[in-house]
Coordinates of N, CA and C in Angstrom, one line a residue:
S143 N -3.1 11.6 -3.9 CA -4.3 12.4 -4.2 C -4.5 13.9 -3.6
I144 N -4.9 14.4 -3.9 CA -5.7 15.1 -3.0 C -7.0 15.0 -2.0
F145 N -7.9 14.6 -3.4 CA -9.0 14.5 -2.0 C -9.0 13.9 -1.0
S146 N -7.5 13.0 -1.4 CA -7.6 11.6 0.3 C -7.3 12.8 1.1
K147 N -6.0 13.6 0.7 CA -5.0 14.7 1.6 C -6.5 15.1 2.1
V148 N -7.0 15.7 1.5 CA -8.5 17.0 2.1 C -9.4 16.2 2.4
V149 N -9.4 14.4 2.4 CA -10.2 14.3 3.2 C -10.0 13.7 4.8
H150 N -8.3 13.6 4.6 CA -7.9 13.5 6.0 C -8.1 14.5 7.0
R151 N -7.7 15.6 6.4 CA -7.8 16.6 7.3 C -8.7 17.3 7.5
T152 N -9.8 17.5 6.4 CA -11.0 18.3 7.1 C -12.1 17.3 7.6
L153 N -12.3 16.2 8.1 CA -13.3 14.7 8.6 C -12.9 15.3 10.0
M154 N -13.8 15.2 11.3 CA -13.3 14.7 12.3 C -13.0 13.2 12.7
P155 N -12.2 12.6 13.4 CA -11.8 11.0 13.9 C -12.9 10.3 13.7
E156 N -14.6 10.7 14.0 CA -15.3 9.8 13.6 C -15.8 9.8 12.5
Q157 N -15.9 11.0 11.5 CA -16.4 10.8 10.4 C -15.2 10.1 9.3
R158 N -14.1 9.9 9.7 CA -13.2 9.3 9.4 C -12.8 7.6 9.3
E159 N -13.6 7.4 10.7 CA -13.7 6.0 11.0 C -15.0 5.5 10.0
E160 N -16.0 6.5 10.0 CA -16.9 5.5 9.1 C -16.5 5.9 7.5
Y161 N -15.7 7.6 7.0 CA -15.5 7.1 5.5 C -14.7 6.0 5.2
E162 N -13.2 5.9 5.9 CA -12.7 4.5 6.2 C -13.7 2.6 6.0
A163 N -14.5 3.0 6.9 CA -15.4 1.5 6.7 C -15.7 1.0 6.0
A164 N -16.5 2.8 5.0 CA -17.4 2.8 3.7 C -16.1 2.5 2.6
E165 N -15.6 2.4 2.4 CA -14.3 2.3 1.3 C -13.8 1.1 1.0
A166 N -13.7 0.7 2.7 CA -13.3 -0.7 2.5 C -14.9 -2.0 2.0
D167 N -15.2 -1.0 2.4 CA -16.9 -1.9 2.4 C -17.0 -2.1 0.5
R168 N -16.5 -0.7 0.0 CA -16.4 -0.7 -1.6 C -15.3 -1.5 -1.8
R169 N -13.8 -1.8 -1.3 CA -13.0 -2.3 -1.7 C -13.2 -4.1 -2.0
K170 N -13.9 -3.9 -1.0 CA -14.3 -5.6 -0.9 C -15.3 -6.0 -1.7
A171 N -16.9 -4.7 -2.0 CA -17.3 -5.7 -3.1 C -16.8 -5.4 -4.4
R172 N -15.5 -4.3 -4.2 CA -15.5 -5.0 -6.1 C -14.2 -5.5 -6.2
H173 N -13.8 -6.8 -5.2 CA -13.1 -7.5 -5.2 C -14.1 -8.2 -5.6
A174 N -15.1 -8.7 -4.9 CA -15.9 -9.4 -5.4 C -16.4 -10.2 -6.2
A175 N -16.6 -8.8 -6.8 CA -17.1 -8.6 -8.6 C -15.8 -9.4 -9.6
K176 N -14.4 -8.6 -9.2 CA -13.7 -9.1 -9.9 C -12.8 -10.2 -10.0
V177 N -13.3 -11.1 -8.9 CA -13.3 -12.7 -8.2 C -14.5 -13.3 -9.2
R178 N -15.8 -13.0 -9.1 CA -16.2 -13.8 -10.5 C -16.5 -13.2 -11.6
L179 N -15.4 -12.1 -12.1 CA -15.5 -11.8 -13.3 C -14.5 -13.0 -14.2
F180 N -13.2 -13.5 -12.6 CA -12.4 -13.6 -12.9 C -12.3 -15.6 -13.5
V181 N -13.2 -16.0 -12.7 CA -14.1 -17.2 -12.7 C -14.8 -17.4 -13.9
A182 N -15.4 -16.2 -14.7 CA -16.7 -17.2 -15.4 C -15.2 -16.4 -17.6
L183 N -14.4 -15.8 -16.8 CA -13.9 -15.8 -17.9 C -12.7 -16.8 -18.0
L184 N -12.3 -17.8 -16.8 CA -12.1 -19.3 -17.2 C -12.8 -19.6 -17.6
E185 N -13.9 -20.1 -16.8 CA -15.3 -20.7 -17.0 C -15.5 -20.8 -19.3
Q186 N -15.3 -19.2 -19.6 CA -15.0 -19.2 -20.9 C -14.6 -20.4 -22.1
S187 N -13.4 -20.6 -21.0 CA -12.3 -21.4 -22.7 C -12.4 -22.9 -21.3
C188 N -13.3 -23.4 -20.3 CA -12.7 -24.3 -19.7 C -13.8 -24.7 -18.6
P189 N -15.2 -25.3 -19.8 CA -17.2 -25.0 -18.7 C -16.7 -25.8 -17.6
M190 N -17.6 -25.3 -16.9 CA -17.4 -26.0 -15.5 C -19.2 -26.0 -15.0
K191 N -19.2 -26.8 -14.1 CA -20.0 -27.2 -13.6 C -20.5 -26.2 -12.0
A192 N -21.9 -25.9 -12.6 CA -22.0 -25.1 -11.4 C -21.3 -25.3 -9.6
S193 N -21.6 -26.4 -9.4 CA -20.9 -26.5 -7.9 C -19.5 -26.3 -7.7
Q194 N -19.1 -26.2 -9.2 CA -17.5 -26.0 -9.3 C -17.8 -24.1 -9.2
R195 N -18.1 -24.0 -9.9 CA -18.2 -22.5 -10.7 C -18.0 -22.2 -9.1
D196 N -19.5 -22.7 -8.1 CA -19.8 -22.2 -7.1 C -18.1 -21.9 -6.3
A197 N -17.6 -23.2 -6.1 CA -16.5 -23.6 -4.9 C -15.5 -22.7 -5.2
L198 N -15.5 -22.6 -6.9 CA -14.0 -21.6 -6.8 C -14.1 -20.3 -6.7
V199 N -15.3 -20.0 -6.5 CA -15.6 -18.3 -6.3 C -15.8 -18.3 -5.1
D200 N -16.7 -19.0 -3.9 CA -16.1 -19.2 -2.5 C -14.5 -19.6 -2.4
L201 N -14.0 -20.1 -2.6 CA -12.1 -20.7 -2.2 C -11.3 -18.8 -2.2
L202 N -11.7 -18.0 -4.0 CA -11.1 -17.4 -4.0 C -11.7 -16.2 -2.8
L203 N -13.0 -16.4 -2.7 CA -13.3 -14.7 -1.7 C -12.8 -15.1 -0.3
K204 N -12.4 -16.7 -0.2 CA -12.0 -16.7 1.3 C -10.5 -16.3 1.6
D205 N -9.7 -17.1 -0.1 CA -8.5 -16.7 0.2 C -7.7 -15.7 -0.4
T206 N -8.1 -14.7 -0.2 CA -7.9 -13.8 -1.2 C -7.9 -12.5 -0.9
Q207 N -7.7 -11.4 -0.3 CA -8.0 -10.0 0.3 C -8.3 -9.1 -0.8
P208 N -9.5 -7.8 -0.4 CA -9.2 -7.0 -1.6 C -8.0 -5.9 -1.7
A209 N -7.8 -4.9 -2.7 CA -7.0 -4.8 -3.0 C -6.7 -3.8 -2.1
L210 N -5.5 -3.0 -1.3 CA -5.5 -2.0 -0.1 C -5.9 -0.8 -0.9
R211 N -6.0 -0.4 -2.0 CA -6.5 0.8 -2.0 C -6.8 0.8 -3.7
N212 N -7.5 1.1 -4.2 CA -8.7 0.7 -5.2 C -8.1 1.6 -6.8
S213 N -7.4 0.7 -7.7 CA -7.0 1.4 -8.8 C -6.8 0.6 -10.1
E214 N -6.6 0.7 -10.8 CA -7.0 0.0 -12.3 C -6.2 -1.4 -12.4
Y215 N -4.9 -1.9 -11.7 CA -5.0 -3.3 -11.2 C -5.7 -3.9 -10.3
D216 N -6.4 -4.0 -10.3 CA -7.2 -4.7 -9.3 C -7.8 -6.0 -10.1
W217 N -7.4 -5.9 -11.2 CA -7.9 -7.1 -11.6 C -6.5 -7.9 -11.5
Y218 N -5.3 -7.6 -11.1 CA -4.0 -8.2 -11.0 C -4.1 -8.8 -9.4
V219 N -4.6 -8.1 -8.6 CA -4.1 -8.4 -7.2 C -5.2 -9.6 -7.1
V220 N -6.8 -10.3 -8.0 CA -6.5 -11.6 -7.6 C -5.9 -12.2 -8.5
I221 N -5.3 -11.9 -9.4 CA -4.9 -13.3 -10.2 C -3.4 -13.5 -9.7
V222 N -2.5 -12.7 -9.3 CA -1.2 -13.0 -8.0 C -1.5 -13.7 -6.5
Q223 N -3.3 -13.1 -6.4 CA -3.0 -13.9 -4.7 C -3.5 -15.9 -5.5
A224 N -4.2 -15.4 -6.5 CA -4.8 -17.3 -6.9 C -3.7 -17.9 -7.5
A225 N -2.5 -17.3 -7.5 CA -1.4 -17.8 -8.6 C -1.2 -18.4 -7.4
K226 N -0.9 -18.0 -6.0 CA -0.5 -18.4 -4.9 C -1.4 -19.9 -4.1
L227 N -2.9 -20.0 -4.4 CA -3.2 -21.2 -4.1 C -2.8 -22.6 -4.3
P228 N -2.7 -23.3 -3.0 CA -1.9 -24.2 -3.2 C -2.6 -25.5 -4.1
D229 N -2.4 -25.9 -4.5 CA -2.7 -27.2 -5.7 C -4.0 -28.6 -4.7
A230 N -3.4 -28.2 -3.0 CA -4.2 -28.8 -2.2 C -6.2 -28.5 -2.5
K231 N -5.8 -27.2 -2.5 CA -7.7 -26.5 -2.3 C -7.5 -26.4 -4.0
L232 N -7.1 -26.4 -4.7 CA -7.7 -26.4 -5.6 C -7.7 -27.5 -7.0
K233 N -7.2 -29.0 -6.5 CA -7.5 -29.7 -7.0 C -9.2 -30.9 -6.7
P234 N -9.6 -30.6 -5.5 CA -10.9 -31.0 -5.1 C -11.5 -30.4 -5.9
I235 N -11.9 -28.9 -6.5 CA -12.5 -28.1 -6.9 C -12.8 -28.3 -8.4
L236 N -11.6 -28.4 -9.1 CA -11.2 -27.9 -10.6 C -10.4 -29.8 -11.0
D237 N -11.1 -30.2 -12.3 CA -10.8 -31.4 -13.2 C -9.3 -30.4 -13.2
R238 N -9.0 -32.2 -14.7 CA -7.6 -31.5 -14.9 C -7.4 -30.1 -16.2
P239 N -8.0 -30.5 -17.1 CA -8.6 -28.8 -18.2 C -8.9 -27.5 -17.1
P240 N -9.3 -27.5 -16.7 CA -9.7 -26.0 -15.5 C -8.2 -26.2 -15.1
L241 N -7.6 -26.5 -14.4 CA -7.0 -26.1 -13.4 C -5.9 -26.0 -14.5
A242 N -5.5 -26.7 -15.6 CA -4.0 -26.4 -16.0 C -4.2 -24.9 -16.8
Y243 N -5.4 -24.5 -17.1 CA -6.0 -23.0 -17.6 C -5.9 -21.9 -16.4
F244 N -6.4 -22.6 -15.4 CA -6.0 -21.4 -14.1 C -4.9 -21.2 -13.9
K245 N -3.8 -22.7 -13.9 CA -2.4 -22.3 -13.3 C -2.1 -21.5 -14.8
K246 N -2.2 -21.3 -16.0 CA -1.9 -20.2 -17.2 C -1.8 -19.6 -16.7
I247 N -3.8 -19.0 -16.2 CA -3.8 -17.5 -16.2 C -2.8 -17.3 -15.3
T248 N -2.7 -17.8 -13.9 CA -2.3 -17.0 -12.9 C -0.6 -17.0 -13.1
A249 N -0.2 -17.9 -14.2 CA 1.4 -17.6 -14.3 C 2.0 -16.1 -14.8
G250 N 0.9 -15.8 -15.7 CA 1.2 -14.7 -16.7 C 0.9 -13.4 -15.7
G251 N 0.1 -13.7 -14.4 CA 0.0 -12.5 -13.8 C 0.9 -12.5 -12.6
R252 N 1.9 -12.9 -12.1 CA 2.6 -13.5 -11.3 C 3.7 -12.2 -11.6
G253 N 4.6 -11.8 -12.6 CA 4.6 -10.7 -13.0 C 4.6 -9.6 -12.3
M254 N 3.6 -9.2 -12.2 CA 2.7 -7.7 -11.2 C 3.3 -7.8 -10.2
E255 N 3.4 -8.7 -9.1 CA 3.8 -8.5 -8.1 C 4.2 -7.6 -7.5
G256 N 5.5 -7.5 -8.0 CA 6.3 -6.5 -7.2 C 5.9 -5.0 -7.1
M257 N 5.8 -5.3 -8.8 CA 4.7 -3.8 -9.3 C 3.5 -3.1 -7.7
L258 N 2.8 -4.1 -7.9 CA 2.0 -4.1 -7.2 C 2.2 -3.8 -5.6
R259 N 2.8 -4.7 -5.1 CA 3.6 -4.2 -3.8 C 4.5 -3.2 -3.8
Q260 N 5.0 -2.7 -4.9 CA 5.6 -1.4 -4.8 C 4.9 0.1 -4.4
Q261 N 3.7 -0.1 -5.8 CA 2.5 0.4 -5.6 C 1.8 1.1 -4.1
G262 N 2.2 0.2 -3.2 CA 0.6 -0.4 -1.8 C -0.2 -0.6 -2.5
I263 N -0.3 -1.5 -3.3 CA -2.0 -2.2 -3.6 C -2.0 -3.4 -3.0
L264 N -1.4 -4.2 -3.0 CA -1.4 -5.7 -3.1 C -1.4 -6.1 -1.2
P265 N -2.0 -6.3 -0.7 CA -2.9 -6.6 0.7 C -1.7 -7.2 0.7
R266 N -0.6 -7.5 2.2 CA 0.3 -8.8 2.5 C -0.5 -9.4 3.2
K267 N -0.4 -10.8 2.9 CA -1.1 -12.0 3.5 C -0.1 -13.3 4.2

């Protein structure tokens, strides 16, 4: 965007570092909110115990990364990365019905992976 071009040309190197650090913090906070939203929506269809919900949020925050830049596709960044989590990490947390629904939701978002990579939004892992 024009804004990002202007920012990179007008800021001093120290200012640019501060700006990029603040942007990274914002992306991280936005990612955490999307993870919590994902778990809340999962829980609407398959109620979970508080310990399961907290463990799933912790797992997703630990094993997924924020988008490389903010976009309207941040939700899919969480879904695509969640789809790649091995069952060995999910089975200790989720019972059979929530795990099946988790797989169903994430399978629907997998088709977005190519587009997210092409757009430069999906982090490399």
